[in-house]
Coordinates of C-alpha atoms in Angstrom, one line a residue:
X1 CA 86.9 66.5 89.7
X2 CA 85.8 62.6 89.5
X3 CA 88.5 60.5 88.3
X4 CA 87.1 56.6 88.1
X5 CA 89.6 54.1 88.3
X6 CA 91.5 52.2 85.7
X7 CA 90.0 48.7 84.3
X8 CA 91.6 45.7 85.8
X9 CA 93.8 43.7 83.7
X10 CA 95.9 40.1 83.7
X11 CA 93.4 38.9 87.0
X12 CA 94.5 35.6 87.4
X13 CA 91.8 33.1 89.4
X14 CA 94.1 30.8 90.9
X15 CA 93.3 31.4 94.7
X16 CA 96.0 33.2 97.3
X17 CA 96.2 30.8 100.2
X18 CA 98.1 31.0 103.0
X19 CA 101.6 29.9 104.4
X20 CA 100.3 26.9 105.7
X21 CA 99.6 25.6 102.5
X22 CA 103.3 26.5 101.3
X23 CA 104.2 25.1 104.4
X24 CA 102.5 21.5 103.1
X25 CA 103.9 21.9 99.2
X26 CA 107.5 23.2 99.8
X27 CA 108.1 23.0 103.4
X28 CA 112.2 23.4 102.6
X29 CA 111.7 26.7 100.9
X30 CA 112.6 29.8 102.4
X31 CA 110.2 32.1 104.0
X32 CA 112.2 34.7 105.2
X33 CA 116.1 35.7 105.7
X34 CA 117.2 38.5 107.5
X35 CA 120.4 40.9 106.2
X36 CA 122.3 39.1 108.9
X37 CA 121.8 35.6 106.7
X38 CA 119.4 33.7 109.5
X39 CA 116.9 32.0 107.8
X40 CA 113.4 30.3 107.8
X41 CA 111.5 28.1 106.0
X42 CA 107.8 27.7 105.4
X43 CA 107.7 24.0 107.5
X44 CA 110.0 26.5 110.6
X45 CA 107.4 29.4 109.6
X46 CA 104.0 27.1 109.7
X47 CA 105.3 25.3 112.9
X48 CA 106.3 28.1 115.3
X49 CA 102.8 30.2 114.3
X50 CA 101.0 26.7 115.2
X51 CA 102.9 26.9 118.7
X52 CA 102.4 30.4 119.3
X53 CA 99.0 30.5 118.2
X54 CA 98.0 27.5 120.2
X55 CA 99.9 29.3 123.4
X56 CA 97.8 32.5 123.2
X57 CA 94.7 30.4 123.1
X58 CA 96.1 28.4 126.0
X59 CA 96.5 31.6 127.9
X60 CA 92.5 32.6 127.2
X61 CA 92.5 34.7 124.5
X62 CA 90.2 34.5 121.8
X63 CA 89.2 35.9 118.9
X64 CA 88.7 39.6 118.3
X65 CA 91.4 39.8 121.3
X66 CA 94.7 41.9 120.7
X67 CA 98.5 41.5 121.0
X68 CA 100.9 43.9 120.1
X69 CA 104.8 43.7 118.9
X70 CA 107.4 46.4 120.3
X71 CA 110.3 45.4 118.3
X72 CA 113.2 46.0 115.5
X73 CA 113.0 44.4 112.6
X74 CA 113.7 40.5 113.4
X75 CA 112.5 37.0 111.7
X76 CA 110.2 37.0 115.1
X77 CA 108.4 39.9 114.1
X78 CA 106.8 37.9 111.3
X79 CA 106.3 35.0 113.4
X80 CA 104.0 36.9 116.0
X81 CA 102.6 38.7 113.2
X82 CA 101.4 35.3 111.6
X83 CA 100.5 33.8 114.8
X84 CA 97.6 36.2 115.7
X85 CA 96.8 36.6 111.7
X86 CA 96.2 32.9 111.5
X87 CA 93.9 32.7 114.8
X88 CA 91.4 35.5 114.0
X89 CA 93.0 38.1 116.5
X90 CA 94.4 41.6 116.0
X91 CA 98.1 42.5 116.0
X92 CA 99.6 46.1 117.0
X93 CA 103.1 47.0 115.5
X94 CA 104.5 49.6 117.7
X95 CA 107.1 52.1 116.6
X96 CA 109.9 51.0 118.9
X97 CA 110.8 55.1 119.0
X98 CA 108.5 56.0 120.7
X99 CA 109.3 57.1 124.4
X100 CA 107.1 55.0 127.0
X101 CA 104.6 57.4 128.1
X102 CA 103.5 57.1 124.1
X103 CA 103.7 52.8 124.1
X104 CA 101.1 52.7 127.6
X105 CA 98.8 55.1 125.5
X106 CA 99.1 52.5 122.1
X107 CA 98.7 49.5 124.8
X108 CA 96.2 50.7 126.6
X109 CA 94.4 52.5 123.8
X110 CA 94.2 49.0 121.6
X111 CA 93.3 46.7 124.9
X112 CA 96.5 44.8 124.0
X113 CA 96.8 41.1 126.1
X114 CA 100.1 39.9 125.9
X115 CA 103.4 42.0 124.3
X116 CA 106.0 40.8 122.6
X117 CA 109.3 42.7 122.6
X118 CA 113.2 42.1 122.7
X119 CA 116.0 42.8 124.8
X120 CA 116.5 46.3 123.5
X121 CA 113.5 47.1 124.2
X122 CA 114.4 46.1 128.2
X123 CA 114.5 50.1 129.2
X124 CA 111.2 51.1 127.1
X125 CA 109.5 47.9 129.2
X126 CA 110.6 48.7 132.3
X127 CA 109.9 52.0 132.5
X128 CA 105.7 50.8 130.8
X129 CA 103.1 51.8 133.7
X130 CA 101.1 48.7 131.8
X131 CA 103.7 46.7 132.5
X132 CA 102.0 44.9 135.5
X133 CA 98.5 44.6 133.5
X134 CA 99.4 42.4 130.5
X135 CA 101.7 39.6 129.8
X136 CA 105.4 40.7 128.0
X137 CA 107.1 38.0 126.2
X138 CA 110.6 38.7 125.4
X139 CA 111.4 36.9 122.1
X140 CA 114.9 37.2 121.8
X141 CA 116.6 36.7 125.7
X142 CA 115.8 37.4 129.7
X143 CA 114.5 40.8 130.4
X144 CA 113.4 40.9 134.2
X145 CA 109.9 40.0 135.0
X146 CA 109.2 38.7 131.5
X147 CA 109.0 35.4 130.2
X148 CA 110.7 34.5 127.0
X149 CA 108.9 33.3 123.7
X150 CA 110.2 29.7 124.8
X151 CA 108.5 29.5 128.3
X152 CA 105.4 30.8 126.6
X153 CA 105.3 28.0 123.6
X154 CA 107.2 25.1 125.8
X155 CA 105.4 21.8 126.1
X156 CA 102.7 23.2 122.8
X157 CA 102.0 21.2 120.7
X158 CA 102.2 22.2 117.1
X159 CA 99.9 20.0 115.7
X160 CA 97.3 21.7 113.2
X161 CA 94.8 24.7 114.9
X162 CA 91.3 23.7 115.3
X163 CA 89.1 25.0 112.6
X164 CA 87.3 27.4 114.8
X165 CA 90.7 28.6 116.0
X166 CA 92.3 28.8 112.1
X167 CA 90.6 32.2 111.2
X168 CA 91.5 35.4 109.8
X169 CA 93.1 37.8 111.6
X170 CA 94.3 41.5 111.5
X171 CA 96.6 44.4 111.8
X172 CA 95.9 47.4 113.9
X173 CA 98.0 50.2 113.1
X174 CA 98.6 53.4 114.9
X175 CA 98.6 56.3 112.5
X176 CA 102.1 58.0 112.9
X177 CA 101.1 60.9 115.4
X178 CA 103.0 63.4 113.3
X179 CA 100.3 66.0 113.9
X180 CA 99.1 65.0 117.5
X181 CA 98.5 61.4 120.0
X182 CA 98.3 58.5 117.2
X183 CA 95.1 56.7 116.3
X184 CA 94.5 53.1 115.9
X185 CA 93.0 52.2 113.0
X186 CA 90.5 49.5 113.5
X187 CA 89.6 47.3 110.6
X188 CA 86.9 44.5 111.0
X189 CA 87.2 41.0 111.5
X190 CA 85.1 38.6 109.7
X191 CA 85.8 35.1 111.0
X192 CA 86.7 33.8 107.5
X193 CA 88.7 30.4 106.7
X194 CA 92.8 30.8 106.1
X195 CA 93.0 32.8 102.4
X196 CA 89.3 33.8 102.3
X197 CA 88.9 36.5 99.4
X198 CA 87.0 38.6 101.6
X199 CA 90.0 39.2 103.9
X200 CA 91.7 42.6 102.5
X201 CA 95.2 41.4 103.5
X202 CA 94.6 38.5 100.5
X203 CA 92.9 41.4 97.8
X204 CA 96.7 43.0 98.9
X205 CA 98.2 39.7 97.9
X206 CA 96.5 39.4 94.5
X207 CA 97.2 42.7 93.9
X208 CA 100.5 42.5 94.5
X209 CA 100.3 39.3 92.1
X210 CA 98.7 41.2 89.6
X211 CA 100.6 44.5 89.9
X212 CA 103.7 43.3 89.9
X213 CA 104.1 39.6 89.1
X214 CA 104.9 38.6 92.7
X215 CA 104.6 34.7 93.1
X216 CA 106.5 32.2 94.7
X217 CA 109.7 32.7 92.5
X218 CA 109.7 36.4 94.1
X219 CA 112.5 37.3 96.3
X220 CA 110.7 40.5 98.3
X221 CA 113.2 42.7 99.8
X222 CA 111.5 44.8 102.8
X223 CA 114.4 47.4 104.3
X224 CA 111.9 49.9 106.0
X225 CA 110.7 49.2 109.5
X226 CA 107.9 46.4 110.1
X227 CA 105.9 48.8 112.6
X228 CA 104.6 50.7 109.3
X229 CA 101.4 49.3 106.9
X230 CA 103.4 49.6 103.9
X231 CA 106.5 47.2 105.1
X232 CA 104.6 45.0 107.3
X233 CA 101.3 44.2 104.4
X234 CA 102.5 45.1 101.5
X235 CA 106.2 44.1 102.2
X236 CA 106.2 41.2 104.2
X237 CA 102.7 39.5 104.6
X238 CA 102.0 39.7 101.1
X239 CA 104.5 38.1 99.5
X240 CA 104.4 35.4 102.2
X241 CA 100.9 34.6 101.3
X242 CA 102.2 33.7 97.5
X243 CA 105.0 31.9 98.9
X244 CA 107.8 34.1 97.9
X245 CA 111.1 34.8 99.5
X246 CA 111.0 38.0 102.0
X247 CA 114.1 39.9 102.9
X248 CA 114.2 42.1 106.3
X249 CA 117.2 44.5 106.7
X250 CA 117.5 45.1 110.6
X251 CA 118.0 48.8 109.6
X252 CA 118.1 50.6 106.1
X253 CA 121.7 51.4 105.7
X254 CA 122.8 52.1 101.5
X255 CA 125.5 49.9 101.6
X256 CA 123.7 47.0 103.1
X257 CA 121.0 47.3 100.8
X258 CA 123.3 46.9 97.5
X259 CA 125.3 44.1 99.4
X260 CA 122.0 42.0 100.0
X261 CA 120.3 43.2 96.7
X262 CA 123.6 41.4 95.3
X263 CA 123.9 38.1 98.1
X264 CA 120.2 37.6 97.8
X265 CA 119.2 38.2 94.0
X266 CA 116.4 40.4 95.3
X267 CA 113.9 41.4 92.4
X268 CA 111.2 43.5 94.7
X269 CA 111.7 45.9 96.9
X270 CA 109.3 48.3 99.1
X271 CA 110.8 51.6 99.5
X272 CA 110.7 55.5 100.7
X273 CA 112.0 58.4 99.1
X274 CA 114.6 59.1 102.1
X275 CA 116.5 55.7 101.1
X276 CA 116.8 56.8 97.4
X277 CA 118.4 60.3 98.7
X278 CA 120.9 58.2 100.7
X279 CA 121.8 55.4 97.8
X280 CA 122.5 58.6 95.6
X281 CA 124.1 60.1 97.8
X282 CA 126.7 57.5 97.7
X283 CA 129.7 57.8 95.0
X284 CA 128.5 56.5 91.7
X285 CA 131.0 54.0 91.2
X286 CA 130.1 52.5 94.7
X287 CA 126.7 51.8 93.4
X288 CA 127.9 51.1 90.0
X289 CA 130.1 48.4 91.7
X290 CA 127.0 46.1 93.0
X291 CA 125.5 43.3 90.6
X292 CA 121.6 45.0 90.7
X293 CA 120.5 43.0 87.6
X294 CA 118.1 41.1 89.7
X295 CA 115.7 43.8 90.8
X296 CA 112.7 44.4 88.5
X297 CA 110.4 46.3 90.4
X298 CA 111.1 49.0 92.7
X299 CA 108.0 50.4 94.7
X300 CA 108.0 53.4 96.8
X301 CA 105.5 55.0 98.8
X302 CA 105.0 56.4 102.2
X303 CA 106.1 60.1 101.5
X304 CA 106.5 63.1 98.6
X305 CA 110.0 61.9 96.5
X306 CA 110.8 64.7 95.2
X307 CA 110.9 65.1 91.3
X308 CA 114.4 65.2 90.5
X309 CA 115.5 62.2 93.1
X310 CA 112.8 59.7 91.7
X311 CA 114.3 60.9 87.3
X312 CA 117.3 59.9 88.9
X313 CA 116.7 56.6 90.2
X314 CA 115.5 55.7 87.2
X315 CA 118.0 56.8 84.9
X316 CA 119.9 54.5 87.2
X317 CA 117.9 51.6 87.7
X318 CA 115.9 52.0 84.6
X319 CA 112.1 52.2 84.0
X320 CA 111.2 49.8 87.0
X321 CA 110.5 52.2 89.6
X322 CA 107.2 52.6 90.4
X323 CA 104.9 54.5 92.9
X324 CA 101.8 53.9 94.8
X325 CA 99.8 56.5 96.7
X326 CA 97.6 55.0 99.5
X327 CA 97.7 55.6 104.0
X328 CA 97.2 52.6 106.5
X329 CA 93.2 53.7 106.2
X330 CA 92.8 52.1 103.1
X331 CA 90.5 54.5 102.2
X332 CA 91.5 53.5 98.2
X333 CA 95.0 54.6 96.2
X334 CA 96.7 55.7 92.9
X335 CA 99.6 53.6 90.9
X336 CA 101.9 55.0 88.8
X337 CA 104.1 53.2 86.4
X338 CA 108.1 54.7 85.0
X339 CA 106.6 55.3 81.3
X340 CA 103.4 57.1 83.0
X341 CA 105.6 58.9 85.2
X342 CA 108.1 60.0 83.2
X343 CA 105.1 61.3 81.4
X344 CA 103.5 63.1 84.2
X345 CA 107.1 63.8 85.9
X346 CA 105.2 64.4 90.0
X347 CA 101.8 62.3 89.7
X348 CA 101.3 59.8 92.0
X349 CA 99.2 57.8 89.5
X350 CA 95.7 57.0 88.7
X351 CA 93.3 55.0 91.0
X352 CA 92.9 51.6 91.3
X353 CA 90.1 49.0 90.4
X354 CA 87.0 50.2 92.0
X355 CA 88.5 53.5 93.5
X356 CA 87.1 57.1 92.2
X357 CA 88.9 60.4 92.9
X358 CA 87.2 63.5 93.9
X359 CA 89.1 66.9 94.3
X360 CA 86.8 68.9 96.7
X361 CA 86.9 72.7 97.6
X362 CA 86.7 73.7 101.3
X363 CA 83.0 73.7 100.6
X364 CA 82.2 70.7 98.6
X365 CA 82.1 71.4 95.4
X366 CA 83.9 69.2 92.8
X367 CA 86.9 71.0 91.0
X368 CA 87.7 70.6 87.6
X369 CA 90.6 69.4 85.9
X370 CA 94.2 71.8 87.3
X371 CA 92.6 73.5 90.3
X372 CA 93.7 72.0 93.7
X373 CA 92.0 71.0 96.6
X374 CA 91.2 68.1 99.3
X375 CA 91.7 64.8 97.9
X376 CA 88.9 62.2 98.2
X377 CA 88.2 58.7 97.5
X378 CA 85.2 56.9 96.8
X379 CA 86.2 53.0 97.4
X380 CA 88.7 51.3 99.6
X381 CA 87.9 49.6 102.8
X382 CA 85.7 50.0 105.8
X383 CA 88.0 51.1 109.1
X384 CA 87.0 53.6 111.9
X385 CA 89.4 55.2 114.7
X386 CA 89.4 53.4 117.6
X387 CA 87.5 55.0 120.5
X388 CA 87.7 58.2 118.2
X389 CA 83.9 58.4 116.6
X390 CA 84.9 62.3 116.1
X391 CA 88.2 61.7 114.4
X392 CA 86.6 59.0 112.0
X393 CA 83.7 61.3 111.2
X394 CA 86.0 63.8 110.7
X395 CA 87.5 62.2 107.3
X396 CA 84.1 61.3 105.7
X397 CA 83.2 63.7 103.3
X398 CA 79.9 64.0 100.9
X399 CA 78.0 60.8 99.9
X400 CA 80.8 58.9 102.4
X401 CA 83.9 59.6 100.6
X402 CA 87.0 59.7 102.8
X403 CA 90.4 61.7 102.6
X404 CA 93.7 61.3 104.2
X405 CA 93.6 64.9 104.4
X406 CA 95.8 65.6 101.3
X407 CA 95.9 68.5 99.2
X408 CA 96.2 67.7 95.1
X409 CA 94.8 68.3 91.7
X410 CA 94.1 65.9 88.6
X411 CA 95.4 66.8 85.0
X412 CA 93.1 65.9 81.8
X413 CA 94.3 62.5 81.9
X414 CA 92.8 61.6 85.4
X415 CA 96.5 61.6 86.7
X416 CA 96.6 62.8 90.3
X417 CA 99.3 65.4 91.7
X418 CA 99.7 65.8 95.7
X419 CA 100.3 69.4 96.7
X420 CA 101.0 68.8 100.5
X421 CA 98.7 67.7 103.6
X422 CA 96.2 70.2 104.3
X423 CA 97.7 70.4 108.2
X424 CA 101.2 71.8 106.9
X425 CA 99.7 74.9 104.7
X426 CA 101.3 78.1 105.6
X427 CA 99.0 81.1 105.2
X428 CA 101.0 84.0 105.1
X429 CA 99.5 87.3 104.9
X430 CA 96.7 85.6 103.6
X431 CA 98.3 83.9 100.8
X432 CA 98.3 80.1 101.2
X433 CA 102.0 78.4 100.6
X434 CA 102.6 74.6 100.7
X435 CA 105.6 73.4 102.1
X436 CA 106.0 70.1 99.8
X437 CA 106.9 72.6 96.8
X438 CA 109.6 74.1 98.7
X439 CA 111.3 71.1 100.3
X440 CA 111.3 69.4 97.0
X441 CA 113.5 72.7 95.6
X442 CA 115.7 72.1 98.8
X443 CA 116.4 68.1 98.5
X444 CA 117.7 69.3 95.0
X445 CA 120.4 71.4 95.8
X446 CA 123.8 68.8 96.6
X447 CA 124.9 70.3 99.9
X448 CA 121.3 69.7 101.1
X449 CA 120.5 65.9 102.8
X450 CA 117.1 66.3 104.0
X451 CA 115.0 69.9 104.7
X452 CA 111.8 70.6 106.2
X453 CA 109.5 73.8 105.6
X454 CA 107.2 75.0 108.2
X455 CA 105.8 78.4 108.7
X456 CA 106.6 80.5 112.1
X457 CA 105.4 83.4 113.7
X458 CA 105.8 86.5 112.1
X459 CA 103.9 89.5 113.3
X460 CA 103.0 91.3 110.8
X461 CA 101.6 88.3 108.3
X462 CA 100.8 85.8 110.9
X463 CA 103.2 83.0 109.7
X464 CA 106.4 83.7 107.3
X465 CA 108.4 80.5 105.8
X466 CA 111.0 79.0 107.7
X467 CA 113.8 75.9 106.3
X468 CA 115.1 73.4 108.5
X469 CA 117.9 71.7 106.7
X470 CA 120.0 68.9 107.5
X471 CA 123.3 69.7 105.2
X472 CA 125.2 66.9 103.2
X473 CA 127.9 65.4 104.2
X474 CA 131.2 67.2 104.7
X475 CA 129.0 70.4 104.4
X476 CA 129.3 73.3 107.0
X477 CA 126.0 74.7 108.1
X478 CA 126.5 78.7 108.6
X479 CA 124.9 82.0 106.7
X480 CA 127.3 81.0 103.7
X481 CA 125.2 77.5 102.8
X482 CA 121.8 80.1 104.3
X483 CA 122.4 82.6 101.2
X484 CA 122.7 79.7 98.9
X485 CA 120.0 77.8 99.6
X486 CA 117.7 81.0 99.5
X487 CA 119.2 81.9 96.6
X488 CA 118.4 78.5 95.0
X489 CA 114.8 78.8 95.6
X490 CA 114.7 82.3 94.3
X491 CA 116.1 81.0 91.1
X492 CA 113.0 77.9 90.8
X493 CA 110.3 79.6 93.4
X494 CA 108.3 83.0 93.9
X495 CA 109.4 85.3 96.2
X496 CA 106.8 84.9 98.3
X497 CA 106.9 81.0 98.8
X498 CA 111.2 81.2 99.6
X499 CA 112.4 80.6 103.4
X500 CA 113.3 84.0 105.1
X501 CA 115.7 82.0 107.1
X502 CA 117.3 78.9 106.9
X503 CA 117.8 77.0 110.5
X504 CA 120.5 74.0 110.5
X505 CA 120.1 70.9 112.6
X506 CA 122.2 67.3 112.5
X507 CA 119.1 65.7 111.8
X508 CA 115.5 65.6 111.2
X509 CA 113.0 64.1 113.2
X510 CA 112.1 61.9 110.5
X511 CA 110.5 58.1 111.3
X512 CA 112.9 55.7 109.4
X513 CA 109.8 54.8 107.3
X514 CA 110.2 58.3 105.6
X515 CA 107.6 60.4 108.2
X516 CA 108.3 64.1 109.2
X517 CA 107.7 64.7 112.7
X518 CA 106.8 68.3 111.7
X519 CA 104.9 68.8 114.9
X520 CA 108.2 68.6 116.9
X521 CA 109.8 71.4 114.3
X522 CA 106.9 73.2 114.8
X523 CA 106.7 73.4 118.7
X524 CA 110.2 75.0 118.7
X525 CA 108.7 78.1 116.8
X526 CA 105.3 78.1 118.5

């Protein structure tokens, strides 16, 4: 089915700009403050990105040329971040979990120059075979061998960049190698002048302008980690392009984020579905006891949230929840309001502006309206794999459309569902079963925190249904909780889509960011 997307409303023409020209109006404001209370303003913000920008060039790179950030979330993060965005280079955000035989691939896969890191990330650096090929920076204190951010930008000056220097940048993210080695997504660079409306990065500003009323009043609270599209565009560079306020938490922890919700008077904040499991799992007068009257728009994305989890949050925080359905590609995306969800309890939305769904069988045929199949879009933005011309061919579908390899269907009212990614289908005795159903039945049930479903050998139908569950806590794993939670999806499931067994572990290999790492799970069964 073709689903076109909905007409743009409220487009306002003032122009995004950039922090530099916040930096010049309201140079005292604050840019960002971290959940620890340090604190920057635009003129700190403005200056250091000068400095930094100025060093790199001082150190021959150019243009086009790559650094990449191994870090936790910091105020530095942003600064680096804003130092290659502003001088027409491309920066890498690595997921600091990742062991070091994974970083050297990112580092050497992306041609990176010059990485900047912290002192916990001393052991991850040491052990990097590209260690001795590029320059580390340590931003935050003495790791061996390295230089810190101050020796790199000592003696700069941080007068304004040249106008050949003061060009667009941008990100290049590694997809988050849940199904195999990660992929940098490669977006092109255009050269353009600081706020140029042909940059994507300012389109994500507007939107978030438009979308949500984000200007320089906002107060943008990101508590996911900056190594992800989602935190580090929508969350963090966004904002600071309208000159709002943006909030880091170090690390997502439930009570920290209703503490600083409180301190700070957030009003937006970027979520994932995992972090509105662990606020409710908190007692209700706990979260009943924090002043959230400040928040008026809650986004998630990033992950399924189950059905029941996102009715709750806003029976709790009322009707200001709202989803978006889009993947570091940018191949296009759906939004979904409260009211529109509440009436489609599941969608993920309609598409936006200039976006066209397409639900496609495994042939290429258009589907009609309730039958599933691969989600496409027509729309979004040009990107291609890096060094991957298979991978990016791979995802292009008739007449060019692209897919994030998602499985859904659209009702009558061109509202899109997600049935699960098209790598986690089970086919079990030839019956296809989608994992996604299951593990939204699961996250119901109170003694359940998180659950994954995969399917594992079985001999005689190829693959039977297997639940890995990471009980509540104060919950003891065993075959009592095993009967019960079978017994729960028997009550809301078909026979043949319930767990034969249910396997108990600590805790998931889940990115912090809300990413299953089912291909781990899955290598213990295969």
């Amino acid at each position: 089915m073709t689903v076109a997307g909905q007409q743009e409303v409220g487009a306002d023409e003032e122009p995004v700009l950039h922090i530099a020209f916040h930096a010049a109006r309201r140079p005292d404001k604050v840019a960002v403050v971290t959940s620890a209370g340090e604190r920057l303003t635009y003129g700190e913000l403005d200056r250091r990105t000068t400095r930094l920008a100025r060093a790199l060039r001082h150190r021959g790179l150019e243009t086009g040329d790559t650094v990449a950030i191994l870090m936790e979330n910091n105020i530095r993060y942003l600064e680096v971040a804003w130092a290659a965005q502003r001088t027409g280079m491309r920066y890498v955000a690595v997921n600091w979990h990742l062991v070091p035989e994974e970083v050297d691939y990112v580092l050497e896969n992306s041609e990176t120059k010059v990485l900047f890191t912290t002192v916990a990330q001393a052991a991850t650096v040491v052990a990097l075979g590209t260690a001795g090929s590029l320059l580390t920076v340590s931003v935050d204190g003495p790791i061996e061998g390295c230089p810190t951010l101050e020796d790199l930008v000592g003696g700069v000056s941080d007068d304004p960049l040249p106008p050949e220097w003061e060009v667009e940048g941008t990100e290049m993210l590694y997809s988050s190698g849940t199904t195999g080695r990660p992929k940098g997504i490669r977006k092109p660079l255009t050269a353009a002048p600081p706020g140029d409306r042909s940059v994507r990065q300012v389109l994500t500003a507007e939107g978030a302008r438009r979308i949500w009323g984000q200007d320089e009043r906002t107060v943008a609270l990101v508590p996911a980690p900056l190594y992800h599209a989602a935190p580090l565009i929508a969350g963090a560079m966004a904002p600071l392009r309208l000159g709002a306020t943006v909030v880091v938490l170090e690390r997502f922890d439930p009570r920290t984020f209703l503490e600083v919700v409180e301190r700070e008077r957030v009003d937006h904040a970027q979520m994932v579905p995992t972090m509105f499991v662990r606020l409710l799992r908190l007692p209700e007068e706990e979260r009943r006891r924090h002043d959230l009257s400040s928040l008026t728009h809650v986004t998630h994305a990033g992950a399924p949230c189950p059905v029941e989890v996102k009715r709750t949050m806003i029976e709790w925080l009322g009707p200001i929840v709202s989803e978006y359905y889009s993947g570091t590609e940018d191949v296009g995306g759906t939004f979904i309001t409260s009211e529109e969800w509440l009436a489609h309890p599941g969608s993920v939305g309609r598409p936006h502006p200039g976006v066209t769904l397409h639900i496609l069988d495994d042939e290429g045929t258009e589907l009609p309206p309730g039958q599933q199949g691969r989600v496409f879009m027509e729309g979004g933005q040009r990107y291609e794999y890096h060094k991957d011309p298979e991978k990016t061919a791979s995802i292009v579908g008739p007449n060019g459309w692209r897919t994030l390899g998602d499985v859904g269907w659209v009702d009558e009212e061109g509202y899109l569902y997600l049935t699960d990614r098209a790598s986690n289908m089970i086919v079990s005795g030839g019956t296809n079963i989608y994992p996604q159903e299951i593990e939204n039945v699961l996250a119901a049930h109170p003694d359940v925190l998180d659950a994954a479903v995969l399917g594992v050998p079985n001999e005689e139908f190829g693959e039977e249904v297997r639940a890995v569950v990471e009980p509540a806590e104060g919950v003891t794993p065993g075959p009592d909780l095993e009967a019960t939670l079978i017994a729960h999806c028997r009550q809301h499931l078909a026979g043949f889509k319930c767990p034969r067994a249910v396997d108990f572990v600590d805790e998931l290999p889940r990115d912090p960011n809300g990413k299953l790492y089912k291909r781990r799970l899955k290598d213990r069964y295969w």
